[in-house]
Amino acid sequence: NAGVTQTPKFQVLKTGQSMTLQCAQDMNHNSMYWYRQDPGMGLRLIYYSASEGTTDKGEVPNGYNVSRLNKREFSLRLESAAPSQTSVYFCASSFARGPQGYEQYFGPGTRLTVT
Amino acid sequence: GQQVMQIPQYQHVQEGEDFTTYCNSSTTLSNIQWYKQRPGGHPVFLIQLVKSGEVKKQKRLTFQFGEAKKNSSLHITATQTTDVGTYFCAGLVNTNAGKSTFGDGTTLTVKP
């Protein structure tokens, strides 16, 4: 099992460009999440999806859109990149059912720089 | 909204000393999870606590969940250089949403 995979690993964008970050999990998890982590900071939730076909805003959704394509895949789109979106982006997934199933498994991250 | 505060932000210890990080929530939690992130890496799940007053151990790591399910701690006995990293707690309030709120983390450095 690959766990949670993310592409690309690194990306440099110019201000105003768009891009989509891809995430896939092979653990049959129900919930998926997108976080951003700025240098020396904690994890801030951008969007999450509690199940296939549903998405909800987290604490910092502005400037982003998401799509839960199927149970495995959850993509994050930047429509018009800004330097403030320079960050490391982590995708995570969780079974999110029952009393013990809420631990999250993270992908390796995408390091995005917007110039 | 729900807040999860974690202290201290940084901790520098000599190898062999103990280390503790504390997590406090503004609301009662359904469960709390702990993660470790090595420098340049991604967060890795360590443990989940569910019951009031629960204590769990993983070798030199001891995790506690408070009686009121609003606070938690992670204690490392006799730190080693391999313990270096940032430790995050994450509190789950709404099991239907499956969304946890992460603390800002405690970054541990260990001097050999």
PDB file of C-alpha atoms in Angstrom:
ATOM      1  CA  ASN A   1       0.000   0.000   0.000  1.00  0.00           C
ATOM      2  CA  ALA A   2       1.277   3.456  -0.919  1.00  0.00           C
ATOM      3  CA  GLY A   3      -0.807   5.232   1.754  1.00  0.00           C
ATOM      4  CA  VAL A   4      -1.359   8.883   0.794  1.00  0.00           C
ATOM      5  CA  THR A   5       0.377  10.153  -2.326  1.00  0.00           C
ATOM      6  CA  GLN A   6       0.665  13.747  -3.495  1.00  0.00           C
ATOM      7  CA  THR A   7       1.796  15.307  -6.746  1.00  0.00           C
ATOM      8  CA  PRO A   8       3.789  17.327  -7.491  1.00  0.00           C
ATOM      9  CA  LYS A   9       6.433  17.361  -4.740  1.00  0.00           C
ATOM     10  CA  PHE A  10       7.690  20.831  -5.672  1.00  0.00           C
ATOM     11  CA  GLN A  11       6.183  23.659  -7.718  1.00  0.00           C
ATOM     12  CA  VAL A  12       7.099  27.244  -8.530  1.00  0.00           C
ATOM     13  CA  LEU A  13       4.354  29.503  -9.847  1.00  0.00           C
ATOM     14  CA  LYS A  14       4.193  33.102 -10.940  1.00  0.00           C
ATOM     15  CA  THR A  15       1.556  35.358  -9.397  1.00  0.00           C
ATOM     16  CA  GLY A  16      -1.754  34.846 -11.167  1.00  0.00           C
ATOM     17  CA  GLN A  17      -1.031  31.359 -12.481  1.00  0.00           C
ATOM     18  CA  SER A  18      -3.295  28.458 -11.583  1.00  0.00           C
ATOM     19  CA  MET A  19      -2.537  24.895 -10.648  1.00  0.00           C
ATOM     20  CA  THR A  20      -4.082  21.779  -9.153  1.00  0.00           C
ATOM     21  CA  LEU A  21      -2.503  19.707  -6.404  1.00  0.00           C
ATOM     22  CA  GLN A  22      -3.404  16.056  -6.584  1.00  0.00           C
ATOM     23  CA  CYS A  23      -3.909  13.666  -3.674  1.00  0.00           C
ATOM     24  CA  ALA A  24      -4.869  10.009  -3.589  1.00  0.00           C
ATOM     25  CA  GLN A  25      -5.196   7.419  -0.825  1.00  0.00           C
ATOM     26  CA  ASP A  26      -5.459   3.657  -1.067  1.00  0.00           C
ATOM     27  CA  MET A  27      -6.621   2.908   2.488  1.00  0.00           C
ATOM     28  CA  ASN A  28     -10.378   3.092   1.739  1.00  0.00           C
ATOM     29  CA  HIS A  29     -10.652   6.089   4.049  1.00  0.00           C
ATOM     30  CA  ASN A  30     -13.849   8.108   4.148  1.00  0.00           C
ATOM     31  CA  SER A  31     -12.512  11.558   5.027  1.00  0.00           C
ATOM     32  CA  MET A  32      -9.809  13.577   3.329  1.00  0.00           C
ATOM     33  CA  TYR A  33      -8.216  16.898   4.237  1.00  0.00           C
ATOM     34  CA  TRP A  34      -6.019  19.650   2.815  1.00  0.00           C
ATOM     35  CA  TYR A  35      -3.726  21.606   5.137  1.00  0.00           C
ATOM     36  CA  ARG A  36      -1.152  24.293   4.633  1.00  0.00           C
ATOM     37  CA  GLN A  37       1.902  24.723   6.836  1.00  0.00           C
ATOM     38  CA  ASP A  38       3.890  27.940   6.734  1.00  0.00           C
ATOM     39  CA  PRO A  39       7.528  27.925   7.919  1.00  0.00           C
ATOM     40  CA  GLY A  40       7.764  27.293  11.639  1.00  0.00           C
ATOM     41  CA  MET A  41       3.993  27.212  11.967  1.00  0.00           C
ATOM     42  CA  GLY A  42       1.316  24.666  12.674  1.00  0.00           C
ATOM     43  CA  LEU A  43      -1.172  23.041  10.332  1.00  0.00           C
ATOM     44  CA  ARG A  44      -4.104  25.075   9.104  1.00  0.00           C
ATOM     45  CA  LEU A  45      -7.067  23.303   7.547  1.00  0.00           C
ATOM     46  CA  ILE A  46      -8.046  24.601   4.115  1.00  0.00           C
ATOM     47  CA  TYR A  47     -10.855  22.229   3.114  1.00  0.00           C
ATOM     48  CA  TYR A  48     -12.008  18.784   4.068  1.00  0.00           C
ATOM     49  CA  SER A  49     -14.307  16.116   2.725  1.00  0.00           C
ATOM     50  CA  ALA A  50     -16.176  13.882   5.145  1.00  0.00           C
ATOM     51  CA  SER A  51     -17.284  11.518   2.378  1.00  0.00           C
ATOM     52  CA  GLU A  52     -17.352  11.160  -1.376  1.00  0.00           C
ATOM     53  CA  GLY A  53     -19.388  13.982  -2.895  1.00  0.00           C
ATOM     54  CA  THR A  54     -19.152  16.350   0.069  1.00  0.00           C
ATOM     55  CA  THR A  55     -16.695  19.121   0.824  1.00  0.00           C
ATOM     56  CA  ASP A  56     -16.543  21.747   3.567  1.00  0.00           C
ATOM     57  CA  LYS A  57     -14.472  24.811   4.294  1.00  0.00           C
ATOM     58  CA  GLY A  58     -11.796  24.766   6.947  1.00  0.00           C
ATOM     59  CA  GLU A  59     -10.246  27.777   8.622  1.00  0.00           C
ATOM     60  CA  VAL A  60      -8.383  29.241   5.597  1.00  0.00           C
ATOM     61  CA  PRO A  61     -10.401  28.431   2.417  1.00  0.00           C
ATOM     62  CA  ASN A  62     -10.058  31.750   0.575  1.00  0.00           C
ATOM     63  CA  GLY A  63      -8.224  31.443  -2.739  1.00  0.00           C
ATOM     64  CA  TYR A  64      -8.712  27.672  -2.968  1.00  0.00           C
ATOM     65  CA  ASN A  65     -11.204  25.213  -4.396  1.00  0.00           C
ATOM     66  CA  VAL A  66     -11.407  21.471  -3.933  1.00  0.00           C
ATOM     67  CA  SER A  67     -12.904  18.492  -5.653  1.00  0.00           C
ATOM     68  CA  ARG A  68     -13.542  15.040  -4.189  1.00  0.00           C
ATOM     69  CA  LEU A  69     -13.391  13.156  -7.457  1.00  0.00           C
ATOM     70  CA  ASN A  70     -14.131   9.770  -5.901  1.00  0.00           C
ATOM     71  CA  LYS A  71     -13.413   8.034  -2.626  1.00  0.00           C
ATOM     72  CA  ARG A  72      -9.683   7.837  -3.389  1.00  0.00           C
ATOM     73  CA  GLU A  73      -8.914  11.287  -4.773  1.00  0.00           C
ATOM     74  CA  PHE A  74      -9.149  14.813  -3.387  1.00  0.00           C
ATOM     75  CA  SER A  75      -7.662  17.689  -5.375  1.00  0.00           C
ATOM     76  CA  LEU A  76      -6.872  21.269  -4.372  1.00  0.00           C
ATOM     77  CA  ARG A  77      -6.951  24.062  -6.951  1.00  0.00           C
ATOM     78  CA  LEU A  78      -5.386  27.494  -6.790  1.00  0.00           C
ATOM     79  CA  GLU A  79      -7.196  29.609  -9.389  1.00  0.00           C
ATOM     80  CA  SER A  80      -4.940  32.673  -9.244  1.00  0.00           C
ATOM     81  CA  ALA A  81      -1.853  32.096  -7.142  1.00  0.00           C
ATOM     82  CA  ALA A  82      -0.601  34.823  -4.790  1.00  0.00           C
ATOM     83  CA  PRO A  83       2.732  35.081  -2.913  1.00  0.00           C
ATOM     84  CA  SER A  84       0.779  34.621   0.353  1.00  0.00           C
ATOM     85  CA  GLN A  85       0.005  31.082  -0.813  1.00  0.00           C
ATOM     86  CA  THR A  86       3.678  30.106  -0.663  1.00  0.00           C
ATOM     87  CA  SER A  87       3.609  27.201   1.753  1.00  0.00           C
ATOM     88  CA  VAL A  88       3.868  23.450   2.161  1.00  0.00           C
ATOM     89  CA  TYR A  89       0.583  21.718   1.399  1.00  0.00           C
ATOM     90  CA  PHE A  90      -0.291  18.422   3.042  1.00  0.00           C
ATOM     91  CA  CYS A  91      -3.112  16.106   2.137  1.00  0.00           C
ATOM     92  CA  ALA A  92      -4.357  13.674   4.767  1.00  0.00           C
ATOM     93  CA  SER A  93      -6.976  10.978   5.078  1.00  0.00           C
ATOM     94  CA  SER A  94      -8.828   9.286   7.899  1.00  0.00           C
ATOM     95  CA  PHE A  95     -11.310   6.439   8.293  1.00  0.00           C
ATOM     96  CA  ALA A  96     -13.338   8.781  10.543  1.00  0.00           C
ATOM     97  CA  ARG A  97     -15.841   6.204  11.764  1.00  0.00           C
ATOM     98  CA  GLY A  98     -16.328   4.474  15.100  1.00  0.00           C
ATOM     99  CA  PRO A  99     -14.655   5.262  18.390  1.00  0.00           C
ATOM    100  CA  GLN A 100     -11.038   4.791  17.306  1.00  0.00           C
ATOM    101  CA  GLY A 101     -10.816   5.640  13.629  1.00  0.00           C
ATOM    102  CA  TYR A 102      -9.918   9.322  13.593  1.00  0.00           C
ATOM    103  CA  GLU A 103      -6.174   9.251  13.211  1.00  0.00           C
ATOM    104  CA  GLN A 104      -5.002  11.031  10.090  1.00  0.00           C
ATOM    105  CA  TYR A 105      -2.421   9.762   7.621  1.00  0.00           C
ATOM    106  CA  PHE A 106      -0.489  12.436   5.802  1.00  0.00           C
ATOM    107  CA  GLY A 107       1.079  12.562   2.374  1.00  0.00           C
ATOM    108  CA  PRO A 108       4.675  13.743   1.862  1.00  0.00           C
ATOM    109  CA  GLY A 109       3.585  17.298   1.001  1.00  0.00           C
ATOM    110  CA  THR A 110       3.894  19.709  -1.908  1.00  0.00           C
ATOM    111  CA  ARG A 111       6.316  22.605  -1.498  1.00  0.00           C
ATOM    112  CA  LEU A 112       4.827  25.542  -3.404  1.00  0.00           C
ATOM    113  CA  THR A 113       6.546  28.848  -4.065  1.00  0.00           C
ATOM    114  CA  VAL A 114       4.676  31.740  -5.672  1.00  0.00           C
ATOM    115  CA  THR A 115       6.856  34.556  -7.008  1.00  0.00           C
TER     116      THR A 115
ATOM    117  CA  GLY B   1     -14.682  28.273  17.194  1.00  0.00           C
ATOM    118  CA  GLN B   2     -12.819  25.510  18.873  1.00  0.00           C
ATOM    119  CA  GLN B   3      -9.268  26.332  19.904  1.00  0.00           C
ATOM    120  CA  VAL B   4      -6.469  24.006  20.869  1.00  0.00           C
ATOM    121  CA  MET B   5      -3.538  25.631  22.636  1.00  0.00           C
ATOM    122  CA  GLN B   6      -0.216  23.865  22.972  1.00  0.00           C
ATOM    123  CA  ILE B   7       2.707  24.835  25.212  1.00  0.00           C
ATOM    124  CA  PRO B   8       5.583  25.359  25.169  1.00  0.00           C
ATOM    125  CA  GLN B   9       6.232  26.436  21.592  1.00  0.00           C
ATOM    126  CA  TYR B  10       9.897  25.385  21.805  1.00  0.00           C
ATOM    127  CA  GLN B  11      11.864  23.195  24.176  1.00  0.00           C
ATOM    128  CA  HIS B  12      15.606  22.653  24.176  1.00  0.00           C
ATOM    129  CA  VAL B  13      16.918  19.816  26.318  1.00  0.00           C
ATOM    130  CA  GLN B  14      20.139  17.982  26.977  1.00  0.00           C
ATOM    131  CA  GLU B  15      20.076  14.385  25.860  1.00  0.00           C
ATOM    132  CA  GLY B  16      18.815  12.274  28.751  1.00  0.00           C
ATOM    133  CA  GLU B  17      16.569  14.964  30.210  1.00  0.00           C
ATOM    134  CA  ASP B  18      12.806  14.593  30.251  1.00  0.00           C
ATOM    135  CA  PHE B  19      10.371  16.574  28.085  1.00  0.00           C
ATOM    136  CA  THR B  20       6.685  17.394  28.410  1.00  0.00           C
ATOM    137  CA  THR B  21       4.291  19.201  26.091  1.00  0.00           C
ATOM    138  CA  TYR B  22       0.771  20.236  27.095  1.00  0.00           C
ATOM    139  CA  CYS B  23      -2.381  20.639  25.073  1.00  0.00           C
ATOM    140  CA  ASN B  24      -5.505  22.512  26.206  1.00  0.00           C
ATOM    141  CA  SER B  25      -8.856  22.779  24.443  1.00  0.00           C
ATOM    142  CA  SER B  26     -11.537  25.418  24.873  1.00  0.00           C
ATOM    143  CA  THR B  27     -14.198  22.703  24.448  1.00  0.00           C
ATOM    144  CA  THR B  28     -14.684  19.110  25.547  1.00  0.00           C
ATOM    145  CA  LEU B  29     -13.110  16.688  23.109  1.00  0.00           C
ATOM    146  CA  SER B  30     -14.356  13.362  21.758  1.00  0.00           C
ATOM    147  CA  ASN B  31     -10.768  12.252  21.427  1.00  0.00           C
ATOM    148  CA  ILE B  32      -7.269  13.624  21.085  1.00  0.00           C
ATOM    149  CA  GLN B  33      -4.506  12.504  18.769  1.00  0.00           C
ATOM    150  CA  TRP B  34      -0.777  13.115  18.898  1.00  0.00           C
ATOM    151  CA  TYR B  35       1.526  13.412  15.899  1.00  0.00           C
ATOM    152  CA  LYS B  36       5.260  13.839  15.360  1.00  0.00           C
ATOM    153  CA  GLN B  37       6.803  15.728  12.475  1.00  0.00           C
ATOM    154  CA  ARG B  38      10.524  15.361  11.823  1.00  0.00           C
ATOM    155  CA  PRO B  39      12.301  18.356  10.252  1.00  0.00           C
ATOM    156  CA  GLY B  40      11.444  18.453   6.554  1.00  0.00           C
ATOM    157  CA  GLY B  41       8.942  15.623   6.924  1.00  0.00           C
ATOM    158  CA  HIS B  42       5.236  15.149   7.265  1.00  0.00           C
ATOM    159  CA  PRO B  43       3.195  14.597  10.458  1.00  0.00           C
ATOM    160  CA  VAL B  44       3.080  10.974  11.560  1.00  0.00           C
ATOM    161  CA  PHE B  45       0.349   9.643  13.818  1.00  0.00           C
ATOM    162  CA  LEU B  46       1.561   8.494  17.251  1.00  0.00           C
ATOM    163  CA  ILE B  47      -1.492   7.692  19.343  1.00  0.00           C
ATOM    164  CA  GLN B  48      -5.157   8.413  19.996  1.00  0.00           C
ATOM    165  CA  LEU B  49      -6.778   8.848  23.420  1.00  0.00           C
ATOM    166  CA  VAL B  50     -10.522   8.468  23.829  1.00  0.00           C
ATOM    167  CA  LYS B  51     -11.446   7.885  27.470  1.00  0.00           C
ATOM    168  CA  SER B  52     -11.478  10.377  30.320  1.00  0.00           C
ATOM    169  CA  GLY B  53      -8.304  10.014  32.408  1.00  0.00           C
ATOM    170  CA  GLU B  54      -6.742   7.617  29.907  1.00  0.00           C
ATOM    171  CA  VAL B  55      -2.988   6.978  30.083  1.00  0.00           C
ATOM    172  CA  LYS B  56      -1.088   5.184  27.328  1.00  0.00           C
ATOM    173  CA  LYS B  57       2.603   4.400  26.995  1.00  0.00           C
ATOM    174  CA  GLN B  58       4.818   3.796  24.001  1.00  0.00           C
ATOM    175  CA  LYS B  59       8.297   2.903  25.254  1.00  0.00           C
ATOM    176  CA  ARG B  60       9.649   6.206  26.664  1.00  0.00           C
ATOM    177  CA  LEU B  61       6.547   8.202  25.678  1.00  0.00           C
ATOM    178  CA  THR B  62       3.590   8.617  28.053  1.00  0.00           C
ATOM    179  CA  PHE B  63       0.336  10.177  26.884  1.00  0.00           C
ATOM    180  CA  GLN B  64      -2.434  11.372  29.202  1.00  0.00           C
ATOM    181  CA  PHE B  65      -5.981  12.576  28.587  1.00  0.00           C
ATOM    182  CA  GLY B  66      -7.494  14.760  31.287  1.00  0.00           C
ATOM    183  CA  GLU B  67     -10.508  13.809  33.366  1.00  0.00           C
ATOM    184  CA  ALA B  68     -12.590  16.577  31.800  1.00  0.00           C
ATOM    185  CA  LYS B  69     -11.380  15.607  28.285  1.00  0.00           C
ATOM    186  CA  LYS B  70     -10.167  19.161  27.699  1.00  0.00           C
ATOM    187  CA  ASN B  71      -6.438  18.701  28.156  1.00  0.00           C
ATOM    188  CA  SER B  72      -3.708  16.252  27.356  1.00  0.00           C
ATOM    189  CA  SER B  73       0.023  15.833  27.757  1.00  0.00           C
ATOM    190  CA  LEU B  74       2.907  13.987  26.152  1.00  0.00           C
ATOM    191  CA  HIS B  75       5.894  13.148  28.340  1.00  0.00           C
ATOM    192  CA  ILE B  76       9.164  11.766  27.018  1.00  0.00           C
ATOM    193  CA  THR B  77      11.533  10.172  29.534  1.00  0.00           C
ATOM    194  CA  ALA B  78      15.283  10.390  28.953  1.00  0.00           C
ATOM    195  CA  THR B  79      15.207  12.106  25.570  1.00  0.00           C
ATOM    196  CA  GLN B  80      17.372  10.894  22.715  1.00  0.00           C
ATOM    197  CA  THR B  81      18.502  12.702  19.572  1.00  0.00           C
ATOM    198  CA  THR B  82      15.985  10.650  17.635  1.00  0.00           C
ATOM    199  CA  ASP B  83      13.182  12.432  19.530  1.00  0.00           C
ATOM    200  CA  VAL B  84      13.934  15.707  17.712  1.00  0.00           C
ATOM    201  CA  GLY B  85      10.941  17.143  15.874  1.00  0.00           C
ATOM    202  CA  THR B  86       7.666  18.938  16.344  1.00  0.00           C
ATOM    203  CA  TYR B  87       4.916  17.285  18.357  1.00  0.00           C
ATOM    204  CA  PHE B  88       1.315  18.214  17.557  1.00  0.00           C
ATOM    205  CA  CYS B  89      -1.875  17.439  19.401  1.00  0.00           C
ATOM    206  CA  ALA B  90      -5.187  17.398  17.525  1.00  0.00           C
ATOM    207  CA  GLY B  91      -8.561  17.518  19.209  1.00  0.00           C
ATOM    208  CA  LEU B  92     -11.690  15.974  17.717  1.00  0.00           C
ATOM    209  CA  VAL B  93     -14.977  17.629  18.658  1.00  0.00           C
ATOM    210  CA  ASN B  94     -17.485  16.430  16.088  1.00  0.00           C
ATOM    211  CA  THR B  95     -17.194  12.747  15.182  1.00  0.00           C
ATOM    212  CA  ASN B  96     -19.656  13.159  12.292  1.00  0.00           C
ATOM    213  CA  ALA B  97     -17.419  15.657  10.562  1.00  0.00           C
ATOM    214  CA  GLY B  98     -14.227  13.786  11.453  1.00  0.00           C
ATOM    215  CA  LYS B  99     -12.435  17.118  11.632  1.00  0.00           C
ATOM    216  CA  SER B 100      -9.780  17.687  14.263  1.00  0.00           C
ATOM    217  CA  THR B 101      -8.251  20.986  15.315  1.00  0.00           C
ATOM    218  CA  PHE B 102      -4.476  20.938  15.538  1.00  0.00           C
ATOM    219  CA  GLY B 103      -2.425  22.765  18.125  1.00  0.00           C
ATOM    220  CA  ASP B 104       0.516  24.843  16.893  1.00  0.00           C
ATOM    221  CA  GLY B 105       2.988  22.222  18.032  1.00  0.00           C
ATOM    222  CA  THR B 106       5.987  22.034  20.352  1.00  0.00           C
ATOM    223  CA  THR B 107       9.375  21.865  18.663  1.00  0.00           C
ATOM    224  CA  LEU B 108      11.883  19.761  20.565  1.00  0.00           C
ATOM    225  CA  THR B 109      15.615  20.034  20.051  1.00  0.00           C
ATOM    226  CA  VAL B 110      18.002  17.698  21.848  1.00  0.00           C
ATOM    227  CA  LYS B 111      21.625  18.534  22.500  1.00  0.00           C
ATOM    228  CA  PRO B 112      23.871  15.450  22.508  1.00  0.00           C
TER     229      PRO B 112
END
